[in-house]
Tab-separated table of C-alpha atoms in Angstrom:
chain	number	residue	atom	x	y	z
S	14	UNK	CA	-30.638	39.306	20.034
S	15	UNK	CA	-34.302	38.832	20.823
S	16	UNK	CA	-34.738	36.400	17.978
S	17	UNK	CA	-31.693	34.472	19.074
S	18	UNK	CA	-33.121	34.252	22.592
S	19	UNK	CA	-36.417	33.043	21.382
S	20	UNK	CA	-34.830	30.119	19.325
S	21	UNK	CA	-32.556	29.465	22.375
S	22	UNK	CA	-35.526	29.282	24.594
S	23	UNK	CA	-37.559	26.986	22.200
S	24	UNK	CA	-34.569	24.612	21.766
S	25	UNK	CA	-33.865	24.449	25.491
S	26	UNK	CA	-37.424	23.739	26.271
S	27	UNK	CA	-37.363	21.081	23.782
S	28	UNK	CA	-34.240	19.425	25.129
S	29	UNK	CA	-35.626	19.406	28.694
S	30	UNK	CA	-39.195	18.581	27.958
S	31	UNK	CA	-38.044	15.293	26.344
S	32	UNK	CA	-35.894	12.541	27.751
S	33	UNK	CA	-32.904	13.283	25.424
S	34	UNK	CA	-30.981	15.742	27.445
S	35	UNK	CA	-31.680	13.825	30.729
S	36	UNK	CA	-30.559	10.545	29.247
S	37	UNK	CA	-27.333	11.965	27.647
S	38	UNK	CA	-26.423	13.832	30.909
S	39	UNK	CA	-27.170	10.665	33.047
S	40	UNK	CA	-25.066	8.407	30.764
S	41	UNK	CA	-22.300	10.895	30.668
S	42	UNK	CA	-22.112	11.225	34.427
S	43	UNK	CA	-22.635	7.412	34.974
S	44	UNK	CA	-19.708	6.408	32.542
S	45	UNK	CA	-17.414	9.273	33.456
S	46	UNK	CA	-18.120	8.511	37.195
S	47	UNK	CA	-17.375	4.935	36.865
S	48	UNK	CA	-14.076	5.490	35.102
S	49	UNK	CA	-13.123	8.245	37.485
S	50	UNK	CA	-13.829	5.853	40.371
S	51	UNK	CA	-11.462	3.408	38.684
S	52	UNK	CA	-8.435	5.696	38.207
S	53	UNK	CA	-8.981	7.362	41.697
S	54	UNK	CA	-9.225	3.946	43.366
S	55	UNK	CA	-6.079	2.819	41.416
S	56	UNK	CA	-4.147	6.012	42.536
S	57	UNK	CA	-5.289	5.409	46.192
S	58	UNK	CA	-4.019	1.815	46.127
S	59	UNK	CA	-0.646	2.727	44.558
S	60	UNK	CA	-0.278	5.626	47.130
S	61	UNK	CA	-0.891	3.143	49.983
S	62	UNK	CA	1.584	0.618	48.481
S	63	UNK	CA	4.115	3.491	48.027
S	64	UNK	CA	3.924	4.336	51.760
S	65	UNK	CA	5.061	0.719	52.350
S	66	UNK	CA	7.699	0.684	49.500
S	67	UNK	CA	8.796	4.245	48.523
S	68	UNK	CA	10.717	2.748	45.320
S	69	UNK	CA	7.229	2.294	43.825
S	70	UNK	CA	6.593	6.095	43.787
S	71	UNK	CA	10.104	7.019	42.629
S	72	UNK	CA	9.925	4.753	39.637
S	73	UNK	CA	6.990	6.403	37.941
S	74	UNK	CA	6.107	9.547	39.964
S	75	UNK	CA	2.892	7.754	40.818
S	76	UNK	CA	2.159	10.013	43.762
S	77	UNK	CA	1.412	13.099	41.757
S	78	UNK	CA	-2.456	13.313	41.829
S	79	UNK	CA	-2.549	15.965	38.981
S	80	UNK	CA	-0.663	13.655	36.674
S	81	UNK	CA	-2.212	10.391	37.733
S	82	UNK	CA	-5.868	11.481	38.063
S	83	UNK	CA	-6.593	14.952	36.818
S	84	UNK	CA	-5.169	14.589	33.334
S	85	UNK	CA	-6.649	11.086	32.664
S	86	UNK	CA	-10.077	12.499	33.933
S	87	UNK	CA	-10.064	15.095	31.147
S	88	UNK	CA	-9.097	12.337	28.726
S	89	UNK	CA	-12.092	10.317	29.870
S	90	UNK	CA	-14.501	13.274	29.770
S	91	UNK	CA	-13.438	14.278	26.180
S	92	UNK	CA	-13.877	10.674	24.918
S	93	UNK	CA	-17.339	10.428	26.333
S	94	UNK	CA	-18.320	13.760	24.968
S	95	UNK	CA	-17.103	12.448	21.480
S	96	UNK	CA	-19.802	9.688	21.760
S	97	UNK	CA	-22.538	11.785	23.400
S	98	UNK	CA	-22.533	15.119	21.600
S	99	UNK	CA	-23.695	13.704	18.312
S	100	UNK	CA	-26.808	12.447	20.157
S	101	UNK	CA	-27.605	15.973	21.356
S	102	UNK	CA	-27.012	17.699	17.974
S	103	UNK	CA	-28.589	15.151	15.607
S	104	UNK	CA	-32.187	16.388	16.044
S	105	UNK	CA	-31.336	20.167	15.674
S	106	UNK	CA	-32.195	20.495	12.061
S	107	UNK	CA	-32.965	16.886	11.017
S	108	UNK	CA	-36.093	16.828	13.175
S	109	UNK	CA	-37.293	20.146	11.644
S	110	UNK	CA	-36.828	18.914	8.239
S	111	UNK	CA	-38.598	15.614	8.943
S	112	UNK	CA	-41.599	17.286	10.480
S	113	UNK	CA	-41.693	19.994	7.863
S	114	UNK	CA	-41.405	22.841	10.415
S	115	UNK	CA	-38.087	24.060	8.833
S	116	UNK	CA	-39.929	25.784	6.089
S	117	UNK	CA	-42.286	27.494	8.696
S	118	UNK	CA	-39.190	28.479	10.751
S	119	UNK	CA	-37.342	30.000	7.711
S	120	UNK	CA	-40.493	31.870	6.661
S	121	UNK	CA	-40.404	33.910	9.903
S	122	UNK	CA	-38.781	37.336	9.948
S	123	UNK	CA	-35.628	35.867	11.362
S	124	UNK	CA	-32.262	35.469	9.790
S	125	UNK	CA	-30.554	32.197	9.193
S	126	UNK	CA	-27.668	33.346	11.344
S	127	UNK	CA	-29.958	33.914	14.252
S	128	UNK	CA	-31.586	30.333	13.885
S	129	UNK	CA	-28.076	28.790	13.887
S	130	UNK	CA	-26.868	30.959	16.834
S	131	UNK	CA	-30.066	30.087	18.888
S	132	UNK	CA	-29.656	26.359	18.330
S	133	UNK	CA	-25.982	26.420	18.971
S	134	UNK	CA	-26.379	28.226	22.261
S	135	UNK	CA	-29.096	25.985	23.369
S	136	UNK	CA	-26.867	22.901	22.772
S	137	UNK	CA	-24.047	24.796	24.657
S	138	UNK	CA	-26.416	25.193	27.491
S	139	UNK	CA	-26.944	21.497	27.835
S	140	UNK	CA	-23.166	20.904	27.477
S	141	UNK	CA	-22.397	23.428	30.183
S	142	UNK	CA	-24.960	21.708	32.447
S	143	UNK	CA	-23.279	18.424	31.852
S	144	UNK	CA	-19.777	19.820	32.443
S	145	UNK	CA	-21.033	21.705	35.558
S	146	UNK	CA	-22.477	18.550	37.048
S	147	UNK	CA	-19.027	16.763	36.412
S	148	UNK	CA	-17.284	19.274	38.687
S	149	UNK	CA	-18.120	16.892	41.509
S	150	UNK	CA	-14.987	14.914	40.355
S	151	UNK	CA	-12.458	17.621	40.834
S	152	UNK	CA	-14.102	18.505	44.086
S	153	UNK	CA	-13.603	14.995	45.198
S	154	UNK	CA	-10.034	15.151	44.123
S	155	UNK	CA	-9.493	18.400	46.024
S	156	UNK	CA	-11.143	16.903	49.137
S	157	UNK	CA	-8.983	13.832	49.288
S	158	UNK	CA	-5.712	15.120	47.480
S	159	UNK	CA	-3.707	18.273	46.811
S	160	UNK	CA	-4.075	18.718	42.986
S	161	UNK	CA	-2.787	21.816	41.227
S	162	UNK	CA	-5.837	24.028	40.528
S	163	UNK	CA	-4.366	25.483	37.243
S	164	UNK	CA	-4.727	22.285	35.112
S	165	UNK	CA	-8.214	21.799	36.435
S	166	UNK	CA	-9.310	25.271	35.424
S	167	UNK	CA	-7.533	25.089	31.975
S	168	UNK	CA	-8.711	21.549	31.483
S	169	UNK	CA	-12.431	22.614	31.756
S	170	UNK	CA	-11.657	25.522	29.572
S	171	UNK	CA	-10.417	22.907	26.977
S	172	UNK	CA	-13.649	20.799	27.561
S	173	UNK	CA	-15.781	23.852	26.762
S	174	UNK	CA	-13.934	24.680	23.541
S	175	UNK	CA	-13.899	21.011	22.460
S	176	UNK	CA	-17.598	20.613	23.233
S	177	UNK	CA	-18.336	23.866	21.166
S	178	UNK	CA	-16.369	22.377	18.309
S	179	UNK	CA	-18.378	19.058	18.489
S	180	UNK	CA	-21.662	21.049	18.479
S	181	UNK	CA	-20.751	23.194	15.498
S	182	UNK	CA	-19.875	20.026	13.446
S	183	UNK	CA	-22.954	18.244	14.741
S	184	UNK	CA	-25.165	21.109	13.714
S	185	UNK	CA	-23.719	21.111	10.286
S	186	UNK	CA	-24.316	17.343	9.929
S	187	UNK	CA	-27.877	17.780	11.103
S	188	UNK	CA	-28.517	20.426	8.508
S	189	UNK	CA	-27.584	17.968	5.789
S	190	UNK	CA	-30.363	15.381	6.330
S	191	UNK	CA	-33.762	14.832	7.733
S	192	UNK	CA	-32.722	11.455	9.285
S	193	UNK	CA	-31.400	11.873	12.841
S	194	UNK	CA	-29.588	8.562	12.827
S	195	UNK	CA	-27.652	9.596	9.657
S	196	UNK	CA	-26.890	12.985	11.227
S	197	UNK	CA	-25.528	11.419	14.394
S	198	UNK	CA	-23.448	8.754	12.382
S	199	UNK	CA	-21.963	11.472	10.104
S	200	UNK	CA	-21.211	13.728	12.998
S	201	UNK	CA	-19.589	10.903	15.011
S	202	UNK	CA	-17.621	9.618	12.097
S	203	UNK	CA	-16.232	12.971	10.994
S	204	UNK	CA	-15.337	13.854	14.700
S	205	UNK	CA	-13.728	10.534	15.177
S	206	UNK	CA	-11.596	11.219	12.015
S	207	UNK	CA	-10.421	14.595	13.375
S	208	UNK	CA	-9.774	12.782	16.739
S	209	UNK	CA	-7.466	10.026	15.255
S	210	UNK	CA	-5.969	11.873	12.237
S	211	UNK	CA	-2.519	12.160	13.958
S	212	UNK	CA	-2.110	8.407	13.621
S	213	UNK	CA	-1.189	8.938	9.887
S	214	UNK	CA	1.071	11.852	10.448
S	215	UNK	CA	4.273	9.682	10.769
S	216	UNK	CA	3.611	8.185	7.485
S	217	UNK	CA	3.131	11.406	5.528
S	218	UNK	CA	5.804	13.908	4.410
S	219	UNK	CA	7.212	16.561	6.718
S	220	UNK	CA	4.863	19.333	5.602
S	221	UNK	CA	1.809	17.175	5.300
S	222	UNK	CA	2.528	15.505	8.539
S	223	UNK	CA	2.720	18.790	10.410
S	224	UNK	CA	-0.517	19.811	8.739
S	225	UNK	CA	-2.237	16.563	9.789
S	226	UNK	CA	-1.026	17.042	13.322
S	227	UNK	CA	-2.323	20.640	13.336
S	228	UNK	CA	-5.868	19.692	12.336
S	229	UNK	CA	-5.981	16.783	14.829
S	230	UNK	CA	-8.238	17.740	17.749
S	231	UNK	CA	-6.284	15.932	20.425
S	232	UNK	CA	-3.126	17.765	19.535
S	233	UNK	CA	-4.780	20.996	20.747
S	234	UNK	CA	-6.289	19.409	23.889
S	235	UNK	CA	-3.194	18.102	25.588
S	236	UNK	CA	-1.925	21.529	26.628
S	237	UNK	CA	-5.082	22.455	28.458
S	238	UNK	CA	-4.926	19.312	30.581
S	239	UNK	CA	-1.309	20.299	31.463
S	240	UNK	CA	-2.370	23.649	32.660
S	241	UNK	CA	-1.146	25.562	29.668
S	242	UNK	CA	-3.545	27.875	27.790
S	243	UNK	CA	-1.986	28.564	24.291
S	244	UNK	CA	-3.551	31.074	21.914
S	245	UNK	CA	-2.808	28.770	19.097
S	246	UNK	CA	-5.058	26.112	20.463
S	247	UNK	CA	-7.804	28.661	21.174
S	248	UNK	CA	-7.548	29.930	17.586
S	249	UNK	CA	-7.741	26.350	16.296
S	250	UNK	CA	-10.973	25.772	18.150
S	251	UNK	CA	-12.371	29.141	17.164
S	252	UNK	CA	-11.664	28.492	13.519
S	253	UNK	CA	-13.147	24.965	13.681
S	254	UNK	CA	-16.395	26.379	15.243
S	255	UNK	CA	-16.602	29.248	12.723
S	256	UNK	CA	-15.985	27.037	9.751
S	257	UNK	CA	-18.772	24.503	10.556
S	258	UNK	CA	-21.331	27.242	11.695
S	259	UNK	CA	-20.580	29.061	8.379
S	260	UNK	CA	-21.046	25.808	6.496
S	261	UNK	CA	-24.401	25.346	8.250
S	262	UNK	CA	-25.472	28.878	7.205
S	263	UNK	CA	-24.635	28.004	3.673
S	264	UNK	CA	-26.773	24.775	3.836
S	265	UNK	CA	-29.719	26.829	5.128
S	266	UNK	CA	-29.233	29.466	2.436
S	267	UNK	CA	-29.196	26.778	-0.334
S	268	UNK	CA	-32.525	25.491	0.983
S	269	UNK	CA	-33.979	28.967	0.574
S	270	UNK	CA	-32.749	29.097	-3.116
S	271	UNK	CA	-34.240	25.669	-3.811
S	272	UNK	CA	-37.610	26.896	-2.177
């Protein structure tokens, strides 16, 4: 545990001693805040109009703040995370490879698993900081509306699992190359594929279609935003995270073999 903590401390210091974490967090809050303002302002406008003409609210159930604001908010946050997380993970191994410090790191009396765990947890720390600051949005919703608390709590649980899955894949992509741009591009490309896979499900056969739907990330995210915590979704994200951390370990081991 001590070695994991030392790697975690080193990576966290590296994140916050450079502009990377600050810029990513600032852009995340700026974009999500702007879009949140848009959906909340739209909801307020419709609510005002519905007071004048109740038929507007009856048509589309527009006065439900949980359905109209909370659920779209998690859709916005997840999409911005899809773009931002590769920028956080791209340097984790690629920078060490480029500067040549990876050989030094692997020569220390520390296991590959401890290196991967320390880097993964440091990036999780930045993610949790980012999500923690975004809590201002549900606080504003609660201040000006009466949303259901369950979907907010489960929605954030889904965001943490989704972010951990993004980080595990980003860590793997970073272990493949010494070029940070390539690492970020590969990470974003593969994540985007997992994000959009279900578009091809209707054109596949019944069995293949179900499999494609199962491996699609958004398929397992929808329930969290509805306030439903399903063990199948938790297992999916757990397996996803384990798979890519395991593959990252294999890449590090292969580097030891190659010398």
